PDB file of C-alpha atoms in Angstrom:
ATOM      1  CA  MET A   1      25.048   8.794   8.760  1.00 70.00           C
ATOM      2  CA  LEU A   2      22.068   8.651  11.128  1.00 79.00           C
ATOM      3  CA  ASP A   3      22.658   8.513  14.864  1.00 81.00           C
ATOM      4  CA  LEU A   4      20.880   5.861  16.952  1.00 84.00           C
ATOM      5  CA  THR A   5      18.493   8.322  18.612  1.00 86.00           C
ATOM      6  CA  THR A   6      17.292   9.684  15.266  1.00 85.00           C
ATOM      7  CA  ALA A   7      16.922   6.189  13.830  1.00 88.00           C
ATOM      8  CA  LEU A   8      14.881   4.952  16.801  1.00 92.00           C
ATOM      9  CA  SER A   9      12.659   8.024  16.944  1.00 89.00           C
ATOM     10  CA  PHE A  10      11.986   7.760  13.219  1.00 90.00           C
ATOM     11  CA  PHE A  11      11.195   4.039  13.528  1.00 94.00           C
ATOM     12  CA  VAL A  12       8.603   4.755  16.234  1.00 91.00           C
ATOM     13  CA  THR A  13       7.114   7.540  14.102  1.00 90.00           C
ATOM     14  CA  ALA A  14       6.994   5.287  11.033  1.00 91.00           C
ATOM     15  CA  LEU A  15       5.437   2.449  13.041  1.00 92.00           C
ATOM     16  CA  LEU A  16       2.631   4.695  14.286  1.00 88.00           C
ATOM     17  CA  LEU A  17       2.064   5.965  10.756  1.00 87.00           C
ATOM     18  CA  GLY A  18       2.021   2.367   9.520  1.00 88.00           C
ATOM     19  CA  TYR A  19      -0.950   1.577  11.759  1.00 88.00           C
ATOM     20  CA  ALA A  20      -2.802   4.764  10.783  1.00 81.00           C
ATOM     21  CA  PRO A  21      -5.807   4.233   8.471  1.00 75.00           C
ATOM     22  CA  GLY A  22      -4.809   4.660   4.837  1.00 79.00           C
ATOM     23  CA  PRO A  23      -5.115   3.087   1.373  1.00 82.00           C
ATOM     24  CA  ASP A  24      -2.199   0.671   1.774  1.00 87.00           C
ATOM     25  CA  ILE A  25      -3.237  -0.836   5.092  1.00 87.00           C
ATOM     26  CA  VAL A  26      -6.856  -1.111   3.911  1.00 85.00           C
ATOM     27  CA  PHE A  27      -5.587  -2.912   0.797  1.00 87.00           C
ATOM     28  CA  VAL A  28      -3.646  -5.404   2.934  1.00 91.00           C
ATOM     29  CA  MET A  29      -6.635  -5.989   5.212  1.00 87.00           C
ATOM     30  CA  ALA A  30      -8.926  -6.592   2.235  1.00 85.00           C
ATOM     31  CA  GLN A  31      -6.633  -9.172   0.631  1.00 89.00           C
ATOM     32  CA  SER A  32      -6.121 -10.960   3.963  1.00 90.00           C
ATOM     33  CA  ALA A  33      -9.849 -11.043   4.590  1.00 85.00           C
ATOM     34  CA  VAL A  34     -10.678 -12.465   1.157  1.00 84.00           C
ATOM     35  CA  HIS A  35      -7.703 -14.755   0.429  1.00 86.00           C
ATOM     36  CA  GLY A  36      -6.088 -15.409   3.820  1.00 88.00           C
ATOM     37  CA  VAL A  37      -3.037 -14.321   5.795  1.00 92.00           C
ATOM     38  CA  ARG A  38      -0.447 -15.344   3.192  1.00 93.00           C
ATOM     39  CA  ALA A  39      -2.255 -13.295   0.559  1.00 93.00           C
ATOM     40  CA  GLY A  40      -2.093 -10.273   2.831  1.00 93.00           C
ATOM     41  CA  LEU A  41       1.608 -10.835   3.415  1.00 95.00           C
ATOM     42  CA  ALA A  42       2.224 -11.113  -0.340  1.00 96.00           C
ATOM     43  CA  THR A  43       0.365  -7.843  -0.876  1.00 95.00           C
ATOM     44  CA  MET A  44       2.314  -6.219   1.945  1.00 95.00           C
ATOM     45  CA  THR A  45       5.600  -7.322   0.375  1.00 96.00           C
ATOM     46  CA  GLY A  46       4.581  -5.676  -2.891  1.00 96.00           C
ATOM     47  CA  LEU A  47       3.644  -2.435  -1.148  1.00 95.00           C
ATOM     48  CA  VAL A  48       6.974  -2.369   0.701  1.00 95.00           C
ATOM     49  CA  THR A  49       8.821  -3.045  -2.564  1.00 95.00           C
ATOM     50  CA  GLY A  50       6.998  -0.025  -3.996  1.00 94.00           C
ATOM     51  CA  LEU A  51       8.392   2.076  -1.169  1.00 93.00           C
ATOM     52  CA  CYS A  52      11.859   1.485  -2.657  1.00 93.00           C
ATOM     53  CA  PHE A  53      10.698   3.511  -5.651  1.00 91.00           C
ATOM     54  CA  HIS A  54       9.561   6.462  -3.519  1.00 90.00           C
ATOM     55  CA  THR A  55      12.701   6.307  -1.372  1.00 90.00           C
ATOM     56  CA  ALA A  56      14.862   6.452  -4.498  1.00 90.00           C
ATOM     57  CA  LEU A  57      12.915   9.446  -5.846  1.00 87.00           C
ATOM     58  CA  VAL A  58      13.382  11.418  -2.639  1.00 86.00           C
ATOM     59  CA  SER A  59      17.026  10.389  -2.207  1.00 85.00           C
ATOM     60  CA  LEU A  60      17.884  11.418  -5.767  1.00 85.00           C
ATOM     61  CA  GLY A  61      15.911  14.657  -5.573  1.00 81.00           C
ATOM     62  CA  LEU A  62      13.439  13.609  -8.272  1.00 76.00           C
ATOM     63  CA  ALA A  63      10.458  13.934  -5.946  1.00 77.00           C
ATOM     64  CA  ALA A  64      10.896  17.707  -5.932  1.00 77.00           C
ATOM     65  CA  LEU A  65      10.571  17.711  -9.718  1.00 75.00           C
ATOM     66  CA  ILE A  66       7.281  15.816  -9.530  1.00 74.00           C
ATOM     67  CA  LYS A  67       6.002  18.224  -6.905  1.00 75.00           C
ATOM     68  CA  ALA A  68       6.906  21.135  -9.196  1.00 78.00           C
ATOM     69  CA  SER A  69       5.050  19.555 -12.129  1.00 81.00           C
ATOM     70  CA  PRO A  70       1.246  19.453 -11.731  1.00 83.00           C
ATOM     71  CA  VAL A  71       0.989  17.581 -15.040  1.00 85.00           C
ATOM     72  CA  ALA A  72       3.253  14.737 -13.859  1.00 80.00           C
ATOM     73  CA  PHE A  73       1.363  14.555 -10.582  1.00 84.00           C
ATOM     74  CA  LEU A  74      -1.981  14.385 -12.427  1.00 84.00           C
ATOM     75  CA  LEU A  75      -0.787  11.672 -14.815  1.00 85.00           C
ATOM     76  CA  ILE A  76       0.575   9.470 -12.037  1.00 84.00           C
ATOM     77  CA  LYS A  77      -2.460   9.765  -9.793  1.00 84.00           C
ATOM     78  CA  THR A  78      -4.812   9.155 -12.753  1.00 88.00           C
ATOM     79  CA  ALA A  79      -2.926   5.963 -13.577  1.00 88.00           C
ATOM     80  CA  GLY A  80      -3.201   4.923  -9.936  1.00 85.00           C
ATOM     81  CA  ALA A  81      -6.944   5.627  -9.823  1.00 87.00           C
ATOM     82  CA  LEU A  82      -7.550   3.657 -13.019  1.00 89.00           C
ATOM     83  CA  TYR A  83      -5.650   0.698 -11.582  1.00 87.00           C
ATOM     84  CA  LEU A  84      -7.752   0.823  -8.408  1.00 85.00           C
ATOM     85  CA  LEU A  85     -10.911   0.834 -10.532  1.00 89.00           C
ATOM     86  CA  TYR A  86      -9.553  -2.211 -12.361  1.00 89.00           C
ATOM     87  CA  LEU A  87      -9.087  -3.983  -9.018  1.00 85.00           C
ATOM     88  CA  ALA A  88     -12.639  -2.968  -8.069  1.00 86.00           C
ATOM     89  CA  TRP A  89     -13.912  -4.556 -11.269  1.00 89.00           C
ATOM     90  CA  LEU A  90     -12.012  -7.788 -10.534  1.00 84.00           C
ATOM     91  CA  SER A  91     -13.523  -7.969  -7.034  1.00 82.00           C
ATOM     92  CA  TRP A  92     -17.036  -7.243  -8.275  1.00 85.00           C
ATOM     93  CA  ARG A  93     -16.694  -9.856 -11.029  1.00 83.00           C
ATOM     94  CA  ALA A  94     -15.543 -12.390  -8.433  1.00 77.00           C
ATOM     95  CA  SER A  95     -18.630 -11.678  -6.326  1.00 74.00           C
ATOM     96  CA  ALA A  96     -20.844 -12.090  -9.416  1.00 71.00           C
ATOM     97  CA  LEU A  97     -19.292 -15.485 -10.176  1.00 64.00           C
ATOM     98  CA  GLN A  98     -19.790 -16.606  -6.591  1.00 62.00           C
ATOM     99  CA  THR A  99     -23.433 -15.512  -6.696  1.00 62.00           C
ATOM    100  CA  HIS A 100     -23.964 -17.932  -9.588  1.00 59.00           C
ATOM    101  CA  GLY A 101     -22.238 -20.781  -7.777  1.00 56.00           C
ATOM    102  CA  GLU A 102     -18.854 -20.435  -9.481  1.00 60.00           C
ATOM    103  CA  ARG A 103     -15.619 -20.059  -7.558  1.00 60.00           C
ATOM    104  CA  PRO A 104     -13.241 -17.486  -9.093  1.00 61.00           C
ATOM    105  CA  ALA A 105      -9.650 -18.580  -9.473  1.00 70.00           C
ATOM    106  CA  PHE A 106      -7.198 -17.386  -6.842  1.00 81.00           C
ATOM    107  CA  PRO A 107      -4.994 -14.744  -8.552  1.00 86.00           C
ATOM    108  CA  GLY A 108      -1.819 -16.158  -7.045  1.00 91.00           C
ATOM    109  CA  TYR A 109       0.645 -14.721  -4.561  1.00 95.00           C
ATOM    110  CA  PHE A 110       2.893 -13.206  -7.222  1.00 95.00           C
ATOM    111  CA  ALA A 111      -0.103 -11.423  -8.771  1.00 94.00           C
ATOM    112  CA  LEU A 112      -0.975  -9.955  -5.357  1.00 95.00           C
ATOM    113  CA  TYR A 113       2.666  -8.962  -4.888  1.00 96.00           C
ATOM    114  CA  ARG A 114       2.605  -7.233  -8.279  1.00 95.00           C
ATOM    115  CA  ARG A 115      -0.653  -5.465  -7.455  1.00 93.00           C
ATOM    116  CA  GLY A 116       0.912  -4.118  -4.275  1.00 93.00           C
ATOM    117  CA  ILE A 117       3.862  -2.702  -6.201  1.00 95.00           C
ATOM    118  CA  ILE A 118       1.709  -1.065  -8.873  1.00 93.00           C
ATOM    119  CA  MET A 119      -0.705   0.399  -6.343  1.00 89.00           C
ATOM    120  CA  ASN A 120       2.139   1.906  -4.351  1.00 90.00           C
ATOM    121  CA  ILE A 121       4.236   3.396  -7.152  1.00 91.00           C
ATOM    122  CA  THR A 122       1.192   4.924  -8.876  1.00 88.00           C
ATOM    123  CA  ASN A 123       0.278   6.864  -5.746  1.00 86.00           C
ATOM    124  CA  PRO A 124       2.179  10.180  -5.924  1.00 84.00           C
ATOM    125  CA  LYS A 125       0.906  11.091  -2.466  1.00 81.00           C
ATOM    126  CA  VAL A 126       3.392   8.593  -1.039  1.00 87.00           C
ATOM    127  CA  THR A 127       6.239  10.420  -2.771  1.00 85.00           C
ATOM    128  CA  MET A 128       4.978  13.775  -1.502  1.00 84.00           C
ATOM    129  CA  PHE A 129       4.643  12.294   1.986  1.00 85.00           C
ATOM    130  CA  PHE A 130       8.220  11.026   1.890  1.00 86.00           C
ATOM    131  CA  LEU A 131       9.396  14.379   0.558  1.00 82.00           C
ATOM    132  CA  ALA A 132       7.773  16.141   3.506  1.00 82.00           C
ATOM    133  CA  LEU A 133       8.718  13.624   6.215  1.00 84.00           C
ATOM    134  CA  LEU A 134      12.217  12.296   5.550  1.00 84.00           C
ATOM    135  CA  PRO A 135      14.122  15.625   5.424  1.00 80.00           C
ATOM    136  CA  GLN A 136      12.788  16.492   8.889  1.00 80.00           C
ATOM    137  CA  PHE A 137      14.981  13.740  10.322  1.00 86.00           C
ATOM    138  CA  CYS A 138      18.076  14.668   8.298  1.00 81.00           C
ATOM    139  CA  ASP A 139      20.991  16.738   9.546  1.00 79.00           C
ATOM    140  CA  PRO A 140      23.381  18.316   6.990  1.00 78.00           C
ATOM    141  CA  ALA A 141      26.147  18.062   9.593  1.00 79.00           C
ATOM    142  CA  ARG A 142      25.947  14.266   9.386  1.00 81.00           C
ATOM    143  CA  GLY A 143      26.780  14.020   5.706  1.00 79.00           C
ATOM    144  CA  SER A 144      24.837  13.454   2.505  1.00 81.00           C
ATOM    145  CA  ILE A 145      21.138  14.286   2.785  1.00 80.00           C
ATOM    146  CA  GLY A 146      20.441  11.836  -0.021  1.00 83.00           C
ATOM    147  CA  TRP A 147      22.091   8.991   1.859  1.00 86.00           C
ATOM    148  CA  GLN A 148      20.274   9.910   5.072  1.00 87.00           C
ATOM    149  CA  CYS A 149      16.932   9.909   3.192  1.00 87.00           C
ATOM    150  CA  PHE A 150      17.788   6.500   1.769  1.00 90.00           C
ATOM    151  CA  SER A 151      18.560   5.156   5.257  1.00 90.00           C
ATOM    152  CA  LEU A 152      15.321   6.596   6.627  1.00 92.00           C
ATOM    153  CA  GLY A 153      13.450   4.987   3.757  1.00 92.00           C
ATOM    154  CA  LEU A 154      14.827   1.584   4.745  1.00 93.00           C
ATOM    155  CA  ILE A 155      13.760   2.164   8.347  1.00 94.00           C
ATOM    156  CA  PHE A 156      10.293   3.173   7.148  1.00 94.00           C
ATOM    157  CA  MET A 157      10.068  -0.081   5.163  1.00 95.00           C
ATOM    158  CA  LEU A 158      11.003  -2.104   8.245  1.00 95.00           C
ATOM    159  CA  ALA A 159       8.327  -0.363  10.313  1.00 95.00           C
ATOM    160  CA  THR A 160       5.803  -0.945   7.523  1.00 94.00           C
ATOM    161  CA  VAL A 161       6.612  -4.671   7.475  1.00 95.00           C
ATOM    162  CA  VAL A 162       6.003  -4.873  11.234  1.00 96.00           C
ATOM    163  CA  ALA A 163       2.721  -2.946  11.080  1.00 94.00           C
ATOM    164  CA  PHE A 164       1.256  -4.507   7.951  1.00 94.00           C
ATOM    165  CA  SER A 165       2.286  -8.062   8.879  1.00 95.00           C
ATOM    166  CA  SER A 166       0.470  -7.879  12.198  1.00 94.00           C
ATOM    167  CA  VAL A 167      -2.599  -6.356  10.541  1.00 92.00           C
ATOM    168  CA  SER A 168      -2.536  -9.047   7.858  1.00 93.00           C
ATOM    169  CA  VAL A 169      -2.439 -11.856  10.407  1.00 92.00           C
ATOM    170  CA  LEU A 170      -5.202 -10.294  12.507  1.00 90.00           C
ATOM    171  CA  SER A 171      -7.457  -9.589   9.526  1.00 88.00           C
ATOM    172  CA  GLY A 172      -6.921 -13.024   7.990  1.00 86.00           C
ATOM    173  CA  ARG A 173      -7.775 -14.854  11.194  1.00 86.00           C
ATOM    174  CA  LEU A 174     -10.683 -12.556  12.012  1.00 81.00           C
ATOM    175  CA  PHE A 175     -12.429 -13.190   8.689  1.00 78.00           C
ATOM    176  CA  ALA A 176     -11.347 -16.827   8.221  1.00 73.00           C
ATOM    177  CA  ARG A 177     -14.595 -18.360   9.463  1.00 72.00           C
ATOM    178  CA  PHE A 178     -16.728 -15.735   7.719  1.00 68.00           C
ATOM    179  CA  ASN A 179     -14.888 -16.394   4.445  1.00 68.00           C
ATOM    180  CA  ARG A 180     -15.616 -20.132   4.485  1.00 67.00           C
ATOM    181  CA  THR A 181     -19.188 -19.608   3.273  1.00 68.00           C
ATOM    182  CA  ALA A 182     -20.122 -18.629  -0.288  1.00 66.00           C
ATOM    183  CA  LYS A 183     -22.326 -15.788   0.994  1.00 73.00           C
ATOM    184  CA  GLY A 184     -19.484 -14.464   3.115  1.00 71.00           C
ATOM    185  CA  GLN A 185     -17.116 -14.502   0.141  1.00 73.00           C
ATOM    186  CA  VAL A 186     -19.631 -12.602  -1.987  1.00 77.00           C
ATOM    187  CA  LEU A 187     -20.026  -9.921   0.684  1.00 79.00           C
ATOM    188  CA  LEU A 188     -16.270  -9.588   1.178  1.00 77.00           C
ATOM    189  CA  ASN A 189     -15.597  -9.212  -2.540  1.00 77.00           C
ATOM    190  CA  LYS A 190     -18.349  -6.611  -2.891  1.00 82.00           C
ATOM    191  CA  ALA A 191     -16.918  -4.749   0.090  1.00 81.00           C
ATOM    192  CA  CYS A 192     -13.449  -4.849  -1.507  1.00 79.00           C
ATOM    193  CA  ALA A 193     -14.867  -3.481  -4.762  1.00 83.00           C
ATOM    194  CA  LEU A 194     -16.459  -0.563  -2.928  1.00 86.00           C
ATOM    195  CA  ILE A 195     -13.221   0.068  -1.021  1.00 81.00           C
ATOM    196  CA  PHE A 196     -11.198   0.183  -4.238  1.00 82.00           C
ATOM    197  CA  VAL A 197     -13.664   2.601  -5.849  1.00 87.00           C
ATOM    198  CA  THR A 198     -13.500   4.845  -2.769  1.00 85.00           C
ATOM    199  CA  LEU A 199      -9.690   4.792  -2.806  1.00 81.00           C
ATOM    200  CA  ALA A 200      -9.698   5.646  -6.526  1.00 83.00           C
ATOM    201  CA  VAL A 201     -11.934   8.665  -5.935  1.00 87.00           C
ATOM    202  CA  LEU A 202      -9.822   9.847  -2.997  1.00 81.00           C
ATOM    203  CA  LEU A 203      -6.684   9.566  -5.112  1.00 81.00           C
ATOM    204  CA  LEU A 204      -8.263  11.506  -7.996  1.00 83.00           C
ATOM    205  CA  VAL A 205      -9.281  14.421  -5.753  1.00 81.00           C
ATOM    206  CA  ALA A 206      -5.885  14.509  -4.000  1.00 76.00           C
ATOM    207  CA  GLU A 207      -3.933  17.710  -4.496  1.00 72.00           C
ATOM    208  CA  LEU A 208      -0.276  18.669  -4.206  1.00 59.00           C
TER     209      LEU A 208
END
């Protein structure tokens, strides 16, 4: 079992990492900017749900198997990159519709939640990050390493909720007025498409 000092120090570390620039926080900001605060929160909830998958892999020792298998790593990151390109296409299509005076249908909060989950679990870099970070805060003298990793994963999720929620609210309010105009919506969707393409490329070139 984790002691209070370890839990608090890990929470602070996770919170700082949550605010660091990265694919997930950019994804939340983009959805908040385009669809509003609640859309960003729905996306954030999906991303945090995806963290359950990575926590389970590390806790059960499966992450080490993925790290030892370049083929598995390549397949997962390729799937993730293809999904990001699909999201880029959706954003670009939305901007094209808006250019012609049409308003694309809102995908729905559950769809954004699902996108967050898929984006997170198809990013093997998150698993590798957890595999490198969580054991540093574990102590064999305190019992099962797997259980300690699981507990740390829950703390990381809590810190992520705090960080991403605040970013979602800030981004949604910041772009609210800009997003009220058709031209602003077109620019935001084009920007999102470019962001998704960039994230897909970065994921493809990522190495173990």
